[in-house]
CHARMM-style PDB file with segment names, atoms N, HN, CA, C and O in Angstrom:
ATOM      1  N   UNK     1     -10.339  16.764   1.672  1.00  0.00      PROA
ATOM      2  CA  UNK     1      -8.903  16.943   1.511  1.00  0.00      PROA
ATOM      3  C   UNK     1      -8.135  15.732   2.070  1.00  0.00      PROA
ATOM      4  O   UNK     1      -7.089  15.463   1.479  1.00  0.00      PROA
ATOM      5  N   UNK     2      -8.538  14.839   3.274  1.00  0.00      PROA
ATOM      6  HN  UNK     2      -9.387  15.058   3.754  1.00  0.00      PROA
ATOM      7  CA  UNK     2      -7.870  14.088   3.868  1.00  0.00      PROA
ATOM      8  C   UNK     2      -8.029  12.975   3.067  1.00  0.00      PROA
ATOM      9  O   UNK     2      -7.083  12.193   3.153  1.00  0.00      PROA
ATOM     10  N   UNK     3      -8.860  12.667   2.364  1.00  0.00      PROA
ATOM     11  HN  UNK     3      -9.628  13.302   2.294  1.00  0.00      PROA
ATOM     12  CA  UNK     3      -9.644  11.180   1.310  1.00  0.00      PROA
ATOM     13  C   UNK     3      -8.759  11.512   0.347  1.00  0.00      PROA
ATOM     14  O   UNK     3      -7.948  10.589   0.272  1.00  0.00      PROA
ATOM     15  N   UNK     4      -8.389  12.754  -0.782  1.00  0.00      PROA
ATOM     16  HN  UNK     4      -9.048  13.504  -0.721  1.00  0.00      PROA
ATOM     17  CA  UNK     4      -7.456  13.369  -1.431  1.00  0.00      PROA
ATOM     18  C   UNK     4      -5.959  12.418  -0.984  1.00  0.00      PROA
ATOM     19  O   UNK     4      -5.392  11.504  -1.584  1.00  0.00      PROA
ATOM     20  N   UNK     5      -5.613  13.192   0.506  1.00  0.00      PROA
ATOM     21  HN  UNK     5      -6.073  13.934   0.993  1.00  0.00      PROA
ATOM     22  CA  UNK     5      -4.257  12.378   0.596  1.00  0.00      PROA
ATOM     23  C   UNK     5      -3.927  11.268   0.842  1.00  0.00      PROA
ATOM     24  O   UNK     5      -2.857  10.679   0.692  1.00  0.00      PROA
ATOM     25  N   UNK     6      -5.233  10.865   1.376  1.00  0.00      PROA
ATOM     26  HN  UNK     6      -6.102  11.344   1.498  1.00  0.00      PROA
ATOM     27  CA  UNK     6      -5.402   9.212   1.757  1.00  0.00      PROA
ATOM     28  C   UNK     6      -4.791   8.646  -0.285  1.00  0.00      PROA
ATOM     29  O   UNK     6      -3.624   8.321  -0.506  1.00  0.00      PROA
ATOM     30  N   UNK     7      -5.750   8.671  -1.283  1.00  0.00      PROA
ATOM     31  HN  UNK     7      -6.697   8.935  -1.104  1.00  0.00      PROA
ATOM     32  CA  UNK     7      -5.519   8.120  -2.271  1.00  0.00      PROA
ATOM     33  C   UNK     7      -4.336   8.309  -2.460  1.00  0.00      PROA
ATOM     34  O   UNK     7      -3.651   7.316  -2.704  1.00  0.00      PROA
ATOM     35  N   UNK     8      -3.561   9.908  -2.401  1.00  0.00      PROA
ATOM     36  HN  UNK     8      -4.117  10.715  -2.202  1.00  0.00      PROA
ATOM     37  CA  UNK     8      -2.007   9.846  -2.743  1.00  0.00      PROA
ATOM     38  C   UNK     8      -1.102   9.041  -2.333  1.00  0.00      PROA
ATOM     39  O   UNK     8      -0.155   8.568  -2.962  1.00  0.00      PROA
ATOM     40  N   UNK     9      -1.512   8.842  -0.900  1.00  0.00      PROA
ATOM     41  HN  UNK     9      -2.281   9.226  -0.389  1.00  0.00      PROA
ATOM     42  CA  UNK     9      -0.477   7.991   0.294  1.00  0.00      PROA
ATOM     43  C   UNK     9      -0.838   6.453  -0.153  1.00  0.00      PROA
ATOM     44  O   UNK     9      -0.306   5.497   0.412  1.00  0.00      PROA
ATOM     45  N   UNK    10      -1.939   6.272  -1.385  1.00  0.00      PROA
ATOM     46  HN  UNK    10      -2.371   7.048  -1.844  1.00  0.00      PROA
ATOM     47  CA  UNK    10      -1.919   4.841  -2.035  1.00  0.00      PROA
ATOM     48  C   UNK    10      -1.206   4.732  -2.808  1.00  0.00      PROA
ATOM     49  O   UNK    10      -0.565   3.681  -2.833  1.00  0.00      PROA
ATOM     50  N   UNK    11      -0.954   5.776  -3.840  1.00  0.00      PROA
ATOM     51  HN  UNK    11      -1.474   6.629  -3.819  1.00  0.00      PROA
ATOM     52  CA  UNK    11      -0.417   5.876  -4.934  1.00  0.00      PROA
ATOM     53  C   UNK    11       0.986   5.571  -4.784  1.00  0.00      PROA
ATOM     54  O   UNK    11       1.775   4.853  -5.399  1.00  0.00      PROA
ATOM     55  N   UNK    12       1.070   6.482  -3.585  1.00  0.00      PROA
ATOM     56  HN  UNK    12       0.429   7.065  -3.086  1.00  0.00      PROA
ATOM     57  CA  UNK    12       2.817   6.292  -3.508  1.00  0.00      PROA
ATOM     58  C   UNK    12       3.478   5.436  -2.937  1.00  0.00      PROA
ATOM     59  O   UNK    12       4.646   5.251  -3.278  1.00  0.00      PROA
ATOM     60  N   UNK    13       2.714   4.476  -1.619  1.00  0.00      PROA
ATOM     61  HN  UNK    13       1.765   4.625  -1.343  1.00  0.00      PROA
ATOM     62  CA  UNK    13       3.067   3.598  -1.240  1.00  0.00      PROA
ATOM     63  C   UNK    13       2.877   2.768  -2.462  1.00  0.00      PROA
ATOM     64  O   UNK    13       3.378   1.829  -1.844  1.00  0.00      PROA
ATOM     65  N   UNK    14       2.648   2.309  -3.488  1.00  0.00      PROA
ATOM     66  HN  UNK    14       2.241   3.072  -3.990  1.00  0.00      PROA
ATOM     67  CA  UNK    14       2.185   0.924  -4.528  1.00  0.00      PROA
ATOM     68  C   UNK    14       3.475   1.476  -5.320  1.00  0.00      PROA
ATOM     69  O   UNK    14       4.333   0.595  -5.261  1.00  0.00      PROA
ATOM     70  N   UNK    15       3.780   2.201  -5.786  1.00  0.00      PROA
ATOM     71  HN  UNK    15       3.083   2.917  -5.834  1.00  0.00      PROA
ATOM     72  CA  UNK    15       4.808   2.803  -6.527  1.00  0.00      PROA
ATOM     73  C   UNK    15       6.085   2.464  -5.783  1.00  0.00      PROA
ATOM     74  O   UNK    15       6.948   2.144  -6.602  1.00  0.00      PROA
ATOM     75  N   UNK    16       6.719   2.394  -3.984  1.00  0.00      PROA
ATOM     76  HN  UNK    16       6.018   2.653  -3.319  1.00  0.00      PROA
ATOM     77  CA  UNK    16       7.200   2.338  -3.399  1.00  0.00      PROA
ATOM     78  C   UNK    16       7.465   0.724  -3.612  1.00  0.00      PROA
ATOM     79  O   UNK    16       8.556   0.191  -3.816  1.00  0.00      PROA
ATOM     80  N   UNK    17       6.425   0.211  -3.528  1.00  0.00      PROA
ATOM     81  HN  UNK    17       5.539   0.644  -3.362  1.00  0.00      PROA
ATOM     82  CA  UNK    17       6.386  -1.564  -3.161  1.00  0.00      PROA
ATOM     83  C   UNK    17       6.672  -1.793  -4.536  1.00  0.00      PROA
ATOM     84  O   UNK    17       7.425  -2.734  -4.786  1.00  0.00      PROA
ATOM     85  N   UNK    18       6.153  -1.018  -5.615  1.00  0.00      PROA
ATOM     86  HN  UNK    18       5.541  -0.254  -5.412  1.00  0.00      PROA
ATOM     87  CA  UNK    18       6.815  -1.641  -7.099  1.00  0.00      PROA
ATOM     88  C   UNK    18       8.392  -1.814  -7.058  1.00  0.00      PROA
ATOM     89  O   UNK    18       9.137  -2.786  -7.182  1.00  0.00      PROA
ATOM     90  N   UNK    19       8.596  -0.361  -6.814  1.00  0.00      PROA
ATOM     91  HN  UNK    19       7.991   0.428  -6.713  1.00  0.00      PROA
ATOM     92  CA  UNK    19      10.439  -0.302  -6.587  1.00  0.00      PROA
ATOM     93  C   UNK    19      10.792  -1.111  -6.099  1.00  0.00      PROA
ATOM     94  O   UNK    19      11.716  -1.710  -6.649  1.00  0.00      PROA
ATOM     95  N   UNK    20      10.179  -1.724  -4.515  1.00  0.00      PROA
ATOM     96  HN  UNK    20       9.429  -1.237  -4.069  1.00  0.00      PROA
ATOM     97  CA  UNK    20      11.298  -2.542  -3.852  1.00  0.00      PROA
ATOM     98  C   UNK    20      11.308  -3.773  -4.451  1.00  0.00      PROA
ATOM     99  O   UNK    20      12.318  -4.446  -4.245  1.00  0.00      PROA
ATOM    100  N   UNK    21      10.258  -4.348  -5.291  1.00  0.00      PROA
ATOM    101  HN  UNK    21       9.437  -3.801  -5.459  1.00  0.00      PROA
ATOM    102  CA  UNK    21      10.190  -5.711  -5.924  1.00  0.00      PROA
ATOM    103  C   UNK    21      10.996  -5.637  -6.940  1.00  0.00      PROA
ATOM    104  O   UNK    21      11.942  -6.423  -6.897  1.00  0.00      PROA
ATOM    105  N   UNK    22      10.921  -4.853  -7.963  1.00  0.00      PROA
ATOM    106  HN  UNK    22      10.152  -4.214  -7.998  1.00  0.00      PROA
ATOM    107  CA  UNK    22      12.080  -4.477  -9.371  1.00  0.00      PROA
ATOM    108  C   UNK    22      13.353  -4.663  -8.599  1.00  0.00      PROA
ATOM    109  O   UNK    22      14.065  -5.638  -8.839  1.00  0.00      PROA
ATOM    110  N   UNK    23      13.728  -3.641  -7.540  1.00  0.00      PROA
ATOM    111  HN  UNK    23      13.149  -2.849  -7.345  1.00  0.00      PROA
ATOM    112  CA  UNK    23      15.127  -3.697  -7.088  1.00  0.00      PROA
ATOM    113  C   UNK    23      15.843  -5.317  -6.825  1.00  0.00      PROA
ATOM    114  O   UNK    23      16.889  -5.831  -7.221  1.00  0.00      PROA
ATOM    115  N   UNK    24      14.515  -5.882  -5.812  1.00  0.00      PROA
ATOM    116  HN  UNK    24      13.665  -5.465  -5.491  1.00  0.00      PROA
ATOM    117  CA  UNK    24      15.026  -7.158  -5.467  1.00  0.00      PROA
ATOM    118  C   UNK    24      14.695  -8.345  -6.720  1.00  0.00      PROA
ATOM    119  O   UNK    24      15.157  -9.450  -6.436  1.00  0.00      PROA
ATOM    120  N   UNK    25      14.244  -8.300  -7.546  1.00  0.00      PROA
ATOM    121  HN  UNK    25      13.869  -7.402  -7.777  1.00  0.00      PROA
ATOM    122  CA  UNK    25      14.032  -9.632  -8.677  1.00  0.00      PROA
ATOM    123  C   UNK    25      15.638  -8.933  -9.425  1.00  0.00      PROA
ATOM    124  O   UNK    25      16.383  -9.806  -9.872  1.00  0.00      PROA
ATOM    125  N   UNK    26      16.147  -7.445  -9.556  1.00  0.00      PROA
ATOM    126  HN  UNK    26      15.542  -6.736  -9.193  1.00  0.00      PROA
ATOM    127  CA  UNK    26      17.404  -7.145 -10.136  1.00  0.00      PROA
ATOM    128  C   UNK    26      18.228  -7.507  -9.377  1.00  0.00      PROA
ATOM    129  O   UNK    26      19.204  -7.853 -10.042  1.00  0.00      PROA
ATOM    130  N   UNK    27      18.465  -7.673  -7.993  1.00  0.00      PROA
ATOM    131  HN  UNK    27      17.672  -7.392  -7.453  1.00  0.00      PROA
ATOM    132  CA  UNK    27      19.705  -8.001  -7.500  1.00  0.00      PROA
ATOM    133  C   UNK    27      19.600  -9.502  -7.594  1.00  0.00      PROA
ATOM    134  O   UNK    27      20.772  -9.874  -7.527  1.00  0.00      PROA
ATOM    135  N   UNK    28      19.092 -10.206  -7.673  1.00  0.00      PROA
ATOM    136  HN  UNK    28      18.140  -9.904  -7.728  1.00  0.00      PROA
ATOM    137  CA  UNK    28      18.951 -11.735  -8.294  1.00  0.00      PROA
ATOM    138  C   UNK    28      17.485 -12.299  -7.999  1.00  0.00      PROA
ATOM    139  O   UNK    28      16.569 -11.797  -7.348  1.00  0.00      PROA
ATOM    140  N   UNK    29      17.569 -13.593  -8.742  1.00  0.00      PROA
ATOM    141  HN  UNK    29      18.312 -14.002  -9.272  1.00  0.00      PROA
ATOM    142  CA  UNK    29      16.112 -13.907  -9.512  1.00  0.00      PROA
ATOM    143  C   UNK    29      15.934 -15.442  -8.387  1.00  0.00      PROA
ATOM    144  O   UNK    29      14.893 -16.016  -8.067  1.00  0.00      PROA
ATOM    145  N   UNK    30      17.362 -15.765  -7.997  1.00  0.00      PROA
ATOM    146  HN  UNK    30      18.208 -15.299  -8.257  1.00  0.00      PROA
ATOM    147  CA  UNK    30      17.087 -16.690  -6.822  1.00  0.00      PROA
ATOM    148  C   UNK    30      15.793 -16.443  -5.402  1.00  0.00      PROA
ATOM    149  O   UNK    30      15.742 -15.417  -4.725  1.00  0.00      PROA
ATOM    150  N   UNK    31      15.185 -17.231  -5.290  1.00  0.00      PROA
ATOM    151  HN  UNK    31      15.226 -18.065  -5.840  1.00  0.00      PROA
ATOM    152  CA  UNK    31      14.380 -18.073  -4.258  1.00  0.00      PROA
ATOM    153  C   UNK    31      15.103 -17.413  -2.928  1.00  0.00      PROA
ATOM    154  O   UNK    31      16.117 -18.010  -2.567  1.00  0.00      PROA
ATOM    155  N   UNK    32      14.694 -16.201  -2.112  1.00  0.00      PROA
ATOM    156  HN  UNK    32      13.870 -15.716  -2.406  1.00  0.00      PROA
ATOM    157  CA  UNK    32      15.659 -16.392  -0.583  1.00  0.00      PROA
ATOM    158  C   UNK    32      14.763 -15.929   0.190  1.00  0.00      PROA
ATOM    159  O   UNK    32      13.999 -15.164  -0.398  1.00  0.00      PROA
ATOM    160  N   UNK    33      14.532 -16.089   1.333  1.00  0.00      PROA
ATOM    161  HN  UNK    33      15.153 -16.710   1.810  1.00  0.00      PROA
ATOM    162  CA  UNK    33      13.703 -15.695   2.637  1.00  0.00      PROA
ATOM    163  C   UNK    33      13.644 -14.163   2.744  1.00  0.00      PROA
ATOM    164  O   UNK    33      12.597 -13.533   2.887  1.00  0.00      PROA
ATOM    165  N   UNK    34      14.897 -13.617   2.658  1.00  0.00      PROA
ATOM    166  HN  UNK    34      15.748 -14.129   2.541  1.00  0.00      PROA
ATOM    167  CA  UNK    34      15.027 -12.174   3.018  1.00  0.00      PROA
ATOM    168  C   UNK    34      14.486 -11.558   1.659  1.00  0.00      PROA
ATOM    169  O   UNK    34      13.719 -10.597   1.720  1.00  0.00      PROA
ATOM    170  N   UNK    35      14.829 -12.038   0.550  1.00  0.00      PROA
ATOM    171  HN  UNK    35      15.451 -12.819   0.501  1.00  0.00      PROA
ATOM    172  CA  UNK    35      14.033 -11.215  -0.380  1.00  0.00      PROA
ATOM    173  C   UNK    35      12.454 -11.629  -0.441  1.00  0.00      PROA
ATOM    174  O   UNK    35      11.720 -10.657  -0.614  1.00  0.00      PROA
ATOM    175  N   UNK    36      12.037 -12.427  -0.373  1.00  0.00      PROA
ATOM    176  HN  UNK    36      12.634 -13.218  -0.232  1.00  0.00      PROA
ATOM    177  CA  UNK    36      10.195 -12.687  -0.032  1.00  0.00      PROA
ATOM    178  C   UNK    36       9.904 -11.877   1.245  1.00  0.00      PROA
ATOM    179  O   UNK    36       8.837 -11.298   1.449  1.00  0.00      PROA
ATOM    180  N   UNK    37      10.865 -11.891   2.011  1.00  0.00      PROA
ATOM    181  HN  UNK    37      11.732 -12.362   1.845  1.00  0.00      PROA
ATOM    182  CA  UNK    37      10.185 -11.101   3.793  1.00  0.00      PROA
ATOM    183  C   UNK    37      10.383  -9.263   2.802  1.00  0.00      PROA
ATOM    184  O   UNK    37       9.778  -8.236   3.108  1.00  0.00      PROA
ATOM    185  N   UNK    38      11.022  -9.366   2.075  1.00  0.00      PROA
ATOM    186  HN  UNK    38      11.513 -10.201   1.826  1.00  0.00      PROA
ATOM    187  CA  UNK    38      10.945  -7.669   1.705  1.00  0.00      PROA
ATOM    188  C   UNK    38       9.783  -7.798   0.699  1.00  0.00      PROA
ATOM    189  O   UNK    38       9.181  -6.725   0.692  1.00  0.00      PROA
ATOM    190  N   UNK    39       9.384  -8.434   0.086  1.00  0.00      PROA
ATOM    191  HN  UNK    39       9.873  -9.306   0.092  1.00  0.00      PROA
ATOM    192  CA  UNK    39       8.578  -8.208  -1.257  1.00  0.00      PROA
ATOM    193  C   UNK    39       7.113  -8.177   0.018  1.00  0.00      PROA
ATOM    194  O   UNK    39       6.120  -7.463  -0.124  1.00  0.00      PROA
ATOM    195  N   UNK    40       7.296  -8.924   0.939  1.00  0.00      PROA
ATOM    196  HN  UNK    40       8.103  -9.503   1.055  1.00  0.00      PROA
ATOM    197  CA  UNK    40       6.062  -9.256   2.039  1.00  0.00      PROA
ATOM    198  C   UNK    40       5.578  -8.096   2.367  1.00  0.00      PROA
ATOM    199  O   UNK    40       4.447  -7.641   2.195  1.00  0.00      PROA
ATOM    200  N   UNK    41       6.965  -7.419   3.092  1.00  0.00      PROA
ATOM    201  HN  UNK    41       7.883  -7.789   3.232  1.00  0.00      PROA
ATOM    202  CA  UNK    41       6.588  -6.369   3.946  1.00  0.00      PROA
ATOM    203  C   UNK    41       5.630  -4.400   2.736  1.00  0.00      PROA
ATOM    204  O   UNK    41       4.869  -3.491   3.068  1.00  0.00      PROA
ATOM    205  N   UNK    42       6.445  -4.824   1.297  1.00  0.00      PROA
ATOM    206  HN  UNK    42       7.063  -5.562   1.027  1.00  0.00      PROA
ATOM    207  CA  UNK    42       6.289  -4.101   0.714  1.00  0.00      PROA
ATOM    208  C   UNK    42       4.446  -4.155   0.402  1.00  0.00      PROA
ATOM    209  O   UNK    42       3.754  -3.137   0.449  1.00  0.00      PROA
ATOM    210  N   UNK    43       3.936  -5.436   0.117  1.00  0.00      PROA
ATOM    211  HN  UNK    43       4.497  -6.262   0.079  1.00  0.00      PROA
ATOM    212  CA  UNK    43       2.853  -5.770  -0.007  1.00  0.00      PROA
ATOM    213  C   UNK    43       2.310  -5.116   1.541  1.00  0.00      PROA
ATOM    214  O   UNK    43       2.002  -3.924   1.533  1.00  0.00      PROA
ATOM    215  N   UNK    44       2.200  -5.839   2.776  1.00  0.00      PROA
ATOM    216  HN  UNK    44       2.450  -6.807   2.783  1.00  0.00      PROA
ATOM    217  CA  UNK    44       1.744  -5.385   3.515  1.00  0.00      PROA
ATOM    218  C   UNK    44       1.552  -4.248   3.974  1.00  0.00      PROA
ATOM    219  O   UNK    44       0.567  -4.026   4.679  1.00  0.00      PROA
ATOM    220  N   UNK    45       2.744  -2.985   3.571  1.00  0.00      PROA
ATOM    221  HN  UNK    45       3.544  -3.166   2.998  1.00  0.00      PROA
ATOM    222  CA  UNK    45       2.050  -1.344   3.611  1.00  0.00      PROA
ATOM    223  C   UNK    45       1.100  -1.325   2.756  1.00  0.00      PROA
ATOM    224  O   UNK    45       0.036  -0.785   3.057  1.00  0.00      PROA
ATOM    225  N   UNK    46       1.278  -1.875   1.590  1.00  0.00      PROA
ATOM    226  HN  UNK    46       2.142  -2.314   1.346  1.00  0.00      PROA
ATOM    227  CA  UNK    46      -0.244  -1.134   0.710  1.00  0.00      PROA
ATOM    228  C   UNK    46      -0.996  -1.613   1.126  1.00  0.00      PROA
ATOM    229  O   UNK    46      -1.901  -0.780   1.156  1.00  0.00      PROA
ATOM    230  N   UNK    47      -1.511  -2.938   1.744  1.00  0.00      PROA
ATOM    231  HN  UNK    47      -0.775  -3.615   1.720  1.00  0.00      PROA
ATOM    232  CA  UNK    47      -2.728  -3.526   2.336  1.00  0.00      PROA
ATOM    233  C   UNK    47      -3.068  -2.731   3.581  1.00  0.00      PROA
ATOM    234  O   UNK    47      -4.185  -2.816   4.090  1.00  0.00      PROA
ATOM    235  N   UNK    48      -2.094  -1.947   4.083  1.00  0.00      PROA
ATOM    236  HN  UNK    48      -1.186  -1.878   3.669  1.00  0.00      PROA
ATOM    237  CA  UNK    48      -2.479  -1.244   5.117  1.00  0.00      PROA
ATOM    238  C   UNK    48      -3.097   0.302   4.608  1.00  0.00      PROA
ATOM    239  O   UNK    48      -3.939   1.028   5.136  1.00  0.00      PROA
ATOM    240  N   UNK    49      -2.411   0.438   3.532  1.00  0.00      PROA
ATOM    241  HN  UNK    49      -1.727  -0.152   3.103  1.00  0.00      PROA
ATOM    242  CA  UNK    49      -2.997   2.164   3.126  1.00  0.00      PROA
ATOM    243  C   UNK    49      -4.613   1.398   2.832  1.00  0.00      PROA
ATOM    244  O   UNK    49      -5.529   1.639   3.617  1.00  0.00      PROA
ATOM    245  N   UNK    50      -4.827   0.457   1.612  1.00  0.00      PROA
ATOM    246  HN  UNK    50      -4.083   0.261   0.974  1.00  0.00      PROA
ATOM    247  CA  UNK    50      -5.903   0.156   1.046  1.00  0.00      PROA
ATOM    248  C   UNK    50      -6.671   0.036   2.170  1.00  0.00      PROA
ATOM    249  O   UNK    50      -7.786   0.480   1.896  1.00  0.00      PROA
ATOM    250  N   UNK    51      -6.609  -0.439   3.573  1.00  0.00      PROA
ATOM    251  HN  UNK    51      -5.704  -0.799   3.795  1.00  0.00      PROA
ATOM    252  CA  UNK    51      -7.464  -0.439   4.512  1.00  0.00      PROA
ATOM    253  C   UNK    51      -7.892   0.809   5.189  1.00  0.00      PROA
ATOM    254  O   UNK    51      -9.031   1.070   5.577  1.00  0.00      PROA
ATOM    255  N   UNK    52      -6.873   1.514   5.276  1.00  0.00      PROA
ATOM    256  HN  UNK    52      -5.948   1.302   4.961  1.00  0.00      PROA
ATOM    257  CA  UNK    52      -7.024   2.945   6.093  1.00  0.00      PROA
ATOM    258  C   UNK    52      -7.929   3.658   4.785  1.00  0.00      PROA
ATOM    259  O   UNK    52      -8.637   4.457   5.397  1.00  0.00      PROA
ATOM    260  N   UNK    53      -8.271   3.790   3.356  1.00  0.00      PROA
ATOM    261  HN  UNK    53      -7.696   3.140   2.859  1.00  0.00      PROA
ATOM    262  CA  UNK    53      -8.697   4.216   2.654  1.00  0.00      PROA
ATOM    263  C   UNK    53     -10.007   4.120   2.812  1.00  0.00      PROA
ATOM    264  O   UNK    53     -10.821   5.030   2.971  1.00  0.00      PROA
ATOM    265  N   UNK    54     -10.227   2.599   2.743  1.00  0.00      PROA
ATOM    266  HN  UNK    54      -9.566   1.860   2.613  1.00  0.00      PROA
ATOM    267  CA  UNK    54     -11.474   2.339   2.848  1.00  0.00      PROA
ATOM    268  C   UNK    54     -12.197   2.379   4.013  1.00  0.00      PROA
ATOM    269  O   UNK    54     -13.413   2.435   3.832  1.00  0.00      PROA
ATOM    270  N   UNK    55     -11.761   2.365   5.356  1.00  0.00      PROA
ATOM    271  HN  UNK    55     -10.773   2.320   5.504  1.00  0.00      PROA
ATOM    272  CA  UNK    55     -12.431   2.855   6.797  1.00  0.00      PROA
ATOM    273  C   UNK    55     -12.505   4.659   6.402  1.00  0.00      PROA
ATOM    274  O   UNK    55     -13.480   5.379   6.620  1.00  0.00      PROA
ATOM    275  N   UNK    56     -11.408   5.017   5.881  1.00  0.00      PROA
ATOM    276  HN  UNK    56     -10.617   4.432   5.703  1.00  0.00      PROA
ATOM    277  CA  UNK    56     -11.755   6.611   6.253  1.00  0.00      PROA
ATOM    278  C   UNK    56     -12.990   7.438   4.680  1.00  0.00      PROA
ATOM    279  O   UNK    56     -13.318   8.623   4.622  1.00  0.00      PROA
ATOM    280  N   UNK    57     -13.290   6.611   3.916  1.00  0.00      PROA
ATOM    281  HN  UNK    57     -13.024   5.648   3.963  1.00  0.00      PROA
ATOM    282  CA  UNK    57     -14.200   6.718   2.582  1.00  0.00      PROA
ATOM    283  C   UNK    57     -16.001   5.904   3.158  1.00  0.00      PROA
ATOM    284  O   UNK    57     -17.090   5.913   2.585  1.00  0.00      PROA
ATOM    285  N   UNK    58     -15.580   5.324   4.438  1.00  0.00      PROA
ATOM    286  HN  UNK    58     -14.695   5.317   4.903  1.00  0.00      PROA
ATOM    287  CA  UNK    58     -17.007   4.417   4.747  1.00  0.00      PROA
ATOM    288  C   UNK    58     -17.435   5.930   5.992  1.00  0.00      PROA
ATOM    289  O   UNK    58     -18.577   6.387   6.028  1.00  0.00      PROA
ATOM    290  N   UNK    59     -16.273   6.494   6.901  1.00  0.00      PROA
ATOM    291  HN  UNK    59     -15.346   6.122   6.871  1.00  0.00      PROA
ATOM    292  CA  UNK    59     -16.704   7.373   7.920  1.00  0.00      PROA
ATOM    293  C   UNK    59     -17.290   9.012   6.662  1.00  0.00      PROA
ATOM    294  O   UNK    59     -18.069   9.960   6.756  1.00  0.00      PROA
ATOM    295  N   UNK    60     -16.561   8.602   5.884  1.00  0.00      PROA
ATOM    296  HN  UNK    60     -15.929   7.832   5.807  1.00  0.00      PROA
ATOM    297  CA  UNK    60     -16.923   9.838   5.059  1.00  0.00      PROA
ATOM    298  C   UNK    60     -18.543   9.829   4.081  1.00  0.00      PROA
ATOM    299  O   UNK    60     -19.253  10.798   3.811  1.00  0.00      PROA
ATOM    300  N   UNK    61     -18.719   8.557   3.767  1.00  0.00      PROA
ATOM    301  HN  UNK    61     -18.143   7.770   3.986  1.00  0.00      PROA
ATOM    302  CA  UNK    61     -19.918   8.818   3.332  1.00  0.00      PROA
ATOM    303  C   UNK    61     -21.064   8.270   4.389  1.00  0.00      PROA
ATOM    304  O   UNK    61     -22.186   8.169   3.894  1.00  0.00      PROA
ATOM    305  N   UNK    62     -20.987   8.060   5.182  1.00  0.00      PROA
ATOM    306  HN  UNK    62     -20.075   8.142   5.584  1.00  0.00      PROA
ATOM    307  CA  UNK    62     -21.123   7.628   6.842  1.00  0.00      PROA
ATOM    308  C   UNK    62     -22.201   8.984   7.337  1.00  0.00      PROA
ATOM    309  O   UNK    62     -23.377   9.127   7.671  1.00  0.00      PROA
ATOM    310  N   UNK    63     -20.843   9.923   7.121  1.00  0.00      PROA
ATOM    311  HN  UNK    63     -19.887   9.806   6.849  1.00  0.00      PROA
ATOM    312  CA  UNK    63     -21.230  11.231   7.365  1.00  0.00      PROA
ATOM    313  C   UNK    63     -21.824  12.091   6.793  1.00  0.00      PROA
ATOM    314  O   UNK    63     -22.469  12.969   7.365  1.00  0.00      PROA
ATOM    315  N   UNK    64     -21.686  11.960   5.461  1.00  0.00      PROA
ATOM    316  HN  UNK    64     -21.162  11.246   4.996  1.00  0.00      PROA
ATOM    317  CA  UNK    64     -22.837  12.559   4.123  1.00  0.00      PROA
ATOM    318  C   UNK    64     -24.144  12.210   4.391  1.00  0.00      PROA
ATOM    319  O   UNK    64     -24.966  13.125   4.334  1.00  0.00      PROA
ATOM    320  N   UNK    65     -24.646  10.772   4.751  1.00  0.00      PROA
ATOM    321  HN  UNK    65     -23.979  10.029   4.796  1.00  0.00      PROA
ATOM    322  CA  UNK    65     -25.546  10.164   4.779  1.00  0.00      PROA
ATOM    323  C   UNK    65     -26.501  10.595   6.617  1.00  0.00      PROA
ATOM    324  O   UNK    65     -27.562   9.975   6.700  1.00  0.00      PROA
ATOM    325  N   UNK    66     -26.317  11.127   7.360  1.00  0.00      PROA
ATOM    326  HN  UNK    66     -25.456  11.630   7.292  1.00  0.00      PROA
ATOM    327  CA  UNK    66     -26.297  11.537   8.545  1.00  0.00      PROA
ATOM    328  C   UNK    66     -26.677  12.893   8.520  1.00  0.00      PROA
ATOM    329  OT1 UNK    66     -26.738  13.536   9.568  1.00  0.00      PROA
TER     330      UNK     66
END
């Protein structure tokens, strides 16, 4: 069940980071620090779910295998 919400909490964070990139290339298409530090930070939650996925899918078949 927890591997279940783990994938959801991917799904929805990547869906989340889509939005914030659409929003910011719509409020303009200019080059600015604050919009790359948001497109950054949006990237960096999903690199964080994709990590927590894959530690908690290695303890899980970890544990099958045991």
């Amino acid at each position: 069940l927890i591997l279940i919400f783990l994938l959801l909490l991917l799904a929805t964070t990547e869906i989340l980071n889509s939005a914030i990139e659409v929003v910011v290339d719509r409020i303009s298409m200019e080059i600015h620090p604050q919009s790359k530090f948001a497109k950054d930070l949006g990237c960096a939650s999903v690199a964080m779910i994709v990590l927590m996925n894959i530690i908690a899918w290695i303890f899980a078949i970890a544990s099958i295998w045991h």
